[in-house]
């Protein structure tokens, strides 16, 4: 099932980010290949399940939302651009297929596939989160990546829709509250641009950040030579190497510090910033 696999790879990516186990990375990479070969249609839409060597049933909102979430998490733990490219493609397709301007939310069934008079809207987070809760999270995430206002505006409208329910019973909307906490507590992005993995300064940054979890920020390692498939919409595409060695940028709200080419100076400023919050 596409939706459950999306949640599974999100969990595996968190495990990989701490352990760096090669077998886990292999599972994540192989799943993306399987997804493209068997679940992805030519028009960018996806199937709900794959059984008996056959993909069946058009995807529902949860299939898109959970897959986008999973691919984002894999990207952030591996920096493999193909996962982010797939996540963005699915996000754009899901907006066309499921978003309702009247409801300010996403329908569960695609607008062009619903055969009943009423299409359902799901908000409650039970054993698994609702598709709308996860879409709220990923819309805010892609806005941070890109600054594209359409993502921000839809997230804002979805937040107002959730407010009608979550205020009276917040424990029933746990993943939405998680996304809300991420939105308001996010205060930095670190972009490390590096020439290759043999660069001495890059190794220092990698060792410093590896295995650490920063709930209020995002750390991006970007190699312009090998990550050239990253779409031009990403904000860090504008940041360059200085003196052909690993260069760090400390950013907040799409505004970045002057580049750091000295690891020790960067760490001093980074720790000052996160300890000040």
CSV table of C-alpha atoms in Angstrom, one decimal:
chain,number,residue,atom,x,y,z
A,1,UNK,CA,0.0,0.0,0.0
A,2,UNK,CA,1.5,3.3,-1.1
A,3,UNK,CA,0.4,5.3,1.9
A,4,UNK,CA,1.8,3.0,4.5
A,5,UNK,CA,5.0,2.6,2.6
A,6,UNK,CA,5.4,6.4,2.7
A,7,UNK,CA,5.2,6.3,6.5
A,8,UNK,CA,7.6,3.4,6.6
A,9,UNK,CA,10.4,5.1,4.6
A,10,UNK,CA,10.0,8.2,6.7
A,11,UNK,CA,10.8,6.1,9.8
A,12,UNK,CA,13.6,4.3,8.0
A,13,UNK,CA,15.1,7.6,7.0
A,14,UNK,CA,15.2,8.8,10.6
A,15,UNK,CA,16.9,5.5,11.5
A,16,UNK,CA,19.4,6.0,8.7
A,17,UNK,CA,20.2,9.5,9.7
A,18,UNK,CA,21.5,8.3,13.1
A,19,UNK,CA,23.0,4.9,12.2
A,20,UNK,CA,24.2,5.5,8.6
A,21,UNK,CA,23.7,1.8,7.9
A,22,UNK,CA,24.3,1.0,4.3
A,23,UNK,CA,21.6,-1.7,4.1
A,24,UNK,CA,19.0,0.9,5.2
A,25,UNK,CA,20.2,3.3,2.5
A,26,UNK,CA,19.9,0.5,0.0
A,27,UNK,CA,16.3,-0.1,1.0
A,28,UNK,CA,15.4,3.6,0.6
A,29,UNK,CA,17.0,3.9,-2.8
A,30,UNK,CA,15.5,0.6,-4.0
A,31,UNK,CA,12.0,1.8,-2.9
A,32,UNK,CA,12.3,4.9,-5.0
A,33,UNK,CA,13.1,2.7,-8.0
A,34,UNK,CA,10.1,0.5,-7.2
A,35,UNK,CA,7.9,3.5,-6.8
A,36,UNK,CA,8.8,4.9,-10.2
A,37,UNK,CA,8.6,1.6,-12.0
A,38,UNK,CA,5.3,0.3,-10.5
A,39,UNK,CA,3.3,3.0,-8.7
A,40,UNK,CA,3.9,6.1,-10.7
A,41,UNK,CA,1.8,6.8,-13.9
A,42,UNK,CA,3.0,8.6,-16.9
A,43,UNK,CA,1.0,11.7,-16.0
A,44,UNK,CA,2.6,12.0,-12.6
A,45,UNK,CA,-0.3,10.5,-10.6
A,46,UNK,CA,0.1,7.3,-8.6
A,47,UNK,CA,-1.6,4.0,-7.7
A,48,UNK,CA,-2.9,3.1,-4.2
A,49,UNK,CA,-1.5,-0.4,-4.1
A,50,UNK,CA,0.6,-3.0,-5.8
A,51,UNK,CA,-0.5,-6.7,-5.5
A,52,UNK,CA,0.1,-9.8,-7.5
A,53,UNK,CA,2.5,-8.0,-9.7
A,54,UNK,CA,0.0,-5.4,-10.7
A,55,UNK,CA,-0.7,-1.8,-9.6
A,56,UNK,CA,-4.3,-1.2,-8.8
A,57,UNK,CA,-6.7,1.6,-7.7
A,58,UNK,CA,-6.0,5.3,-8.2
A,59,UNK,CA,-4.2,6.9,-5.4
A,60,UNK,CA,-6.1,8.7,-2.6
A,61,UNK,CA,-4.9,11.8,-0.7
A,62,UNK,CA,-3.1,9.7,1.9
A,63,UNK,CA,-1.0,8.0,-0.8
A,64,UNK,CA,0.3,11.3,-2.0
A,65,UNK,CA,0.7,13.0,1.3
A,66,UNK,CA,2.5,10.1,3.1
A,67,UNK,CA,4.7,9.5,0.0
A,68,UNK,CA,5.7,13.2,-0.1
A,69,UNK,CA,6.4,13.2,3.6
A,70,UNK,CA,8.6,10.1,3.3
A,71,UNK,CA,10.5,11.4,0.3
A,72,UNK,CA,11.2,14.7,2.1
A,73,UNK,CA,12.5,12.8,5.1
A,74,UNK,CA,14.8,10.6,3.0
A,75,UNK,CA,16.1,13.6,1.2
A,76,UNK,CA,17.0,15.4,4.4
A,77,UNK,CA,18.8,12.3,5.7
A,78,UNK,CA,20.6,11.4,2.5
A,79,UNK,CA,20.8,14.6,0.4
A,80,UNK,CA,19.9,12.6,-2.7
A,81,UNK,CA,18.1,15.1,-4.9
A,82,UNK,CA,15.9,12.5,-6.7
A,83,UNK,CA,13.8,12.0,-3.6
A,84,UNK,CA,13.1,15.8,-3.3
A,85,UNK,CA,12.3,16.0,-7.0
A,86,UNK,CA,9.8,13.2,-6.6
A,87,UNK,CA,8.3,14.8,-3.6
A,88,UNK,CA,7.8,18.1,-5.4
A,89,UNK,CA,6.2,16.5,-8.4
A,90,UNK,CA,3.7,14.6,-6.2
A,91,UNK,CA,3.0,17.8,-4.2
A,92,UNK,CA,2.1,19.7,-7.4
A,93,UNK,CA,0.0,16.9,-8.7
A,94,UNK,CA,-1.9,16.5,-5.4
A,95,UNK,CA,-2.8,20.2,-5.3
A,96,UNK,CA,-4.4,19.9,-8.7
A,97,UNK,CA,-6.2,16.6,-7.9
A,98,UNK,CA,-7.3,17.1,-4.3
A,99,UNK,CA,-7.3,20.8,-3.3
A,100,UNK,CA,-10.7,22.6,-2.8
A,101,UNK,CA,-10.8,26.3,-2.9
A,102,UNK,CA,-14.3,26.2,-1.4
A,103,UNK,CA,-13.3,24.0,1.6
A,104,UNK,CA,-9.7,25.3,2.0
A,105,UNK,CA,-8.6,21.8,2.4
A,106,UNK,CA,-7.8,18.6,0.5
A,107,UNK,CA,-10.4,16.1,-0.4
A,108,UNK,CA,-9.7,12.4,0.2
A,109,UNK,CA,-10.6,11.4,-3.3
A,110,UNK,CA,-9.4,13.1,-6.4
A,111,UNK,CA,-11.7,15.8,-7.8
A,112,UNK,CA,-11.8,14.1,-11.1
A,113,UNK,CA,-12.5,10.6,-9.7
A,114,UNK,CA,-15.2,11.1,-7.1
A,115,UNK,CA,-18.3,9.4,-8.3
A,116,UNK,CA,-20.5,10.4,-5.3
A,117,UNK,CA,-22.3,13.7,-4.7
A,118,UNK,CA,-20.2,14.4,-1.6
A,119,UNK,CA,-16.4,14.0,-1.5
A,120,UNK,CA,-15.0,13.4,2.0
A,121,UNK,CA,-12.7,15.6,4.0
A,122,UNK,CA,-10.6,14.0,6.7
A,123,UNK,CA,-8.8,15.9,9.5
A,124,UNK,CA,-8.8,13.5,12.5
A,125,UNK,CA,-5.4,12.0,13.4
A,126,UNK,CA,-5.9,8.5,14.6
A,127,UNK,CA,-3.5,5.5,14.5
A,128,UNK,CA,-2.2,7.2,11.3
A,129,UNK,CA,-2.3,10.9,10.6
A,130,UNK,CA,-4.9,12.4,8.2
A,131,UNK,CA,-3.8,13.4,4.8
A,132,UNK,CA,-4.7,17.0,5.5
A,133,UNK,CA,-2.4,17.0,8.6
A,134,UNK,CA,0.5,15.7,6.6
A,135,UNK,CA,-0.2,18.1,3.7
A,136,UNK,CA,-0.1,21.0,6.1
A,137,UNK,CA,3.4,19.8,7.2
A,138,UNK,CA,4.8,19.3,3.7
A,139,UNK,CA,3.4,22.6,2.3
A,140,UNK,CA,5.2,24.5,5.0
A,141,UNK,CA,8.3,22.4,4.4
A,142,UNK,CA,8.4,23.2,0.7
A,143,UNK,CA,7.7,26.9,1.3
A,144,UNK,CA,10.9,26.9,3.5
A,145,UNK,CA,12.8,25.2,0.6
A,146,UNK,CA,11.6,27.5,-2.1
A,147,UNK,CA,9.7,30.6,-0.9
A,148,UNK,CA,6.9,29.8,-3.4
A,149,UNK,CA,4.0,31.7,-2.0
A,150,UNK,CA,1.3,29.3,-3.3
A,151,UNK,CA,2.5,26.7,-0.9
A,152,UNK,CA,2.5,29.2,2.0
A,153,UNK,CA,-1.0,30.5,1.2
A,154,UNK,CA,-2.5,27.0,1.0
A,155,UNK,CA,-0.9,26.0,4.3
A,156,UNK,CA,-2.3,29.2,5.9
A,157,UNK,CA,-5.8,28.4,4.6
A,158,UNK,CA,-5.5,24.8,5.7
A,159,UNK,CA,-4.4,26.0,9.2
A,160,UNK,CA,-7.5,28.1,9.5
A,161,UNK,CA,-9.7,25.2,8.5
A,162,UNK,CA,-8.0,23.0,11.2
A,163,UNK,CA,-8.5,25.7,13.8
A,164,UNK,CA,-12.2,25.1,13.7
A,165,UNK,CA,-11.7,21.6,15.1
A,166,UNK,CA,-8.3,21.5,16.9
A,167,UNK,CA,-9.0,24.3,19.4
A,168,UNK,CA,-11.7,22.2,21.1
A,169,UNK,CA,-10.0,18.8,21.0
A,170,UNK,CA,-6.2,19.2,20.3
A,171,UNK,CA,-5.3,15.6,21.2
A,172,UNK,CA,-7.3,14.4,18.2
A,173,UNK,CA,-5.1,16.3,15.8
A,174,UNK,CA,-1.6,15.3,16.9
A,175,UNK,CA,0.2,15.4,13.5
A,176,UNK,CA,-1.4,18.8,12.7
A,177,UNK,CA,-0.1,20.1,16.0
A,178,UNK,CA,3.3,18.6,15.2
A,179,UNK,CA,3.3,20.6,11.9
A,180,UNK,CA,2.2,23.7,13.7
A,181,UNK,CA,5.0,23.4,16.2
A,182,UNK,CA,7.5,22.9,13.4
A,183,UNK,CA,6.2,26.0,11.6
A,184,UNK,CA,6.5,28.3,14.6
A,185,UNK,CA,9.7,26.9,16.1
A,186,UNK,CA,11.7,26.7,12.9
A,187,UNK,CA,14.4,29.3,13.1
A,188,UNK,CA,17.3,28.4,11.0
A,189,UNK,CA,18.6,26.6,7.9
A,190,UNK,CA,22.2,25.6,7.4
A,191,UNK,CA,23.5,25.2,3.9
A,192,UNK,CA,26.9,23.5,3.5
A,193,UNK,CA,28.2,23.9,-0.1
A,194,UNK,CA,31.1,21.5,-0.8
A,195,UNK,CA,33.3,20.7,-3.8
A,196,UNK,CA,33.7,16.9,-3.0
A,197,UNK,CA,33.7,14.6,-0.1
A,198,UNK,CA,37.5,14.6,0.2
A,199,UNK,CA,37.5,18.3,1.1
A,200,UNK,CA,39.0,18.7,4.6
A,201,UNK,CA,36.5,21.4,5.7
A,202,UNK,CA,33.6,19.3,4.4
A,203,UNK,CA,34.7,16.4,6.6
A,204,UNK,CA,34.6,18.7,9.7
A,205,UNK,CA,31.0,19.8,8.9
A,206,UNK,CA,29.9,16.3,8.3
A,207,UNK,CA,31.3,15.0,11.5
A,208,UNK,CA,29.8,17.9,13.4
A,209,UNK,CA,26.3,17.4,12.1
A,210,UNK,CA,26.2,13.7,11.7
A,211,UNK,CA,23.8,11.9,14.1
A,212,UNK,CA,22.6,15.2,15.6
A,213,UNK,CA,18.9,16.2,15.5
A,214,UNK,CA,17.9,19.8,15.3
A,215,UNK,CA,14.1,20.0,15.7
A,216,UNK,CA,14.0,23.7,15.0
A,217,UNK,CA,16.1,23.8,11.9
A,218,UNK,CA,17.2,22.2,8.7
A,219,UNK,CA,20.7,21.2,7.6
A,220,UNK,CA,21.4,20.9,3.9
A,221,UNK,CA,24.6,19.5,2.3
A,222,UNK,CA,24.8,20.7,-1.3
A,223,UNK,CA,27.3,19.6,-3.9
A,224,UNK,CA,26.7,21.7,-7.0
A,225,UNK,CA,28.6,19.2,-9.1
A,226,UNK,CA,26.6,16.1,-8.1
A,227,UNK,CA,23.3,17.6,-7.0
A,228,UNK,CA,22.7,19.4,-10.4
A,229,UNK,CA,19.3,17.7,-10.8
A,230,UNK,CA,17.9,19.8,-8.0
A,231,UNK,CA,15.2,22.1,-9.4
A,232,UNK,CA,16.0,25.7,-9.7
A,233,UNK,CA,13.2,26.6,-7.2
A,234,UNK,CA,15.4,25.6,-4.2
A,235,UNK,CA,16.7,28.6,-2.3
A,236,UNK,CA,20.2,27.2,-1.8
A,237,UNK,CA,21.0,27.0,-5.5
A,238,UNK,CA,22.1,30.6,-5.2
A,239,UNK,CA,24.8,29.8,-2.7
A,240,UNK,CA,28.3,29.2,-4.0
A,241,UNK,CA,31.7,27.8,-3.0
A,242,UNK,CA,34.2,30.3,-1.8
A,243,UNK,CA,37.9,29.6,-2.5
A,244,UNK,CA,36.9,26.2,-3.9
A,245,UNK,CA,36.4,24.7,-0.4
A,246,UNK,CA,33.4,23.8,1.8
A,247,UNK,CA,31.4,27.0,2.5
A,248,UNK,CA,28.7,27.3,5.1
A,249,UNK,CA,25.7,29.6,5.1
A,250,UNK,CA,23.5,30.2,8.2
A,251,UNK,CA,20.1,31.3,7.1
A,252,UNK,CA,16.7,32.3,8.5
A,253,UNK,CA,13.6,33.3,6.6
A,254,UNK,CA,15.4,33.2,3.3
A,255,UNK,CA,18.1,35.6,4.5
A,256,UNK,CA,21.6,34.2,5.0
A,257,UNK,CA,24.8,35.2,6.7
A,258,UNK,CA,27.9,36.0,4.7
A,259,UNK,CA,29.7,32.7,3.8
A,260,UNK,CA,31.8,30.9,6.4
A,261,UNK,CA,35.0,29.3,5.0
A,262,UNK,CA,36.4,28.7,8.5
A,263,UNK,CA,34.8,25.7,10.3
A,264,UNK,CA,35.6,27.0,13.8
A,265,UNK,CA,34.1,30.4,13.2
A,266,UNK,CA,30.9,28.8,11.8
A,267,UNK,CA,30.5,26.6,14.8
A,268,UNK,CA,30.9,29.5,17.2
A,269,UNK,CA,28.2,31.5,15.4
A,270,UNK,CA,25.9,28.5,15.0
A,271,UNK,CA,26.0,27.6,18.7
A,272,UNK,CA,25.4,31.3,19.6
A,273,UNK,CA,22.4,31.4,17.4
A,274,UNK,CA,20.7,28.1,18.6
A,275,UNK,CA,21.5,28.8,22.2
A,276,UNK,CA,19.9,32.3,21.9
A,277,UNK,CA,16.5,30.8,21.0
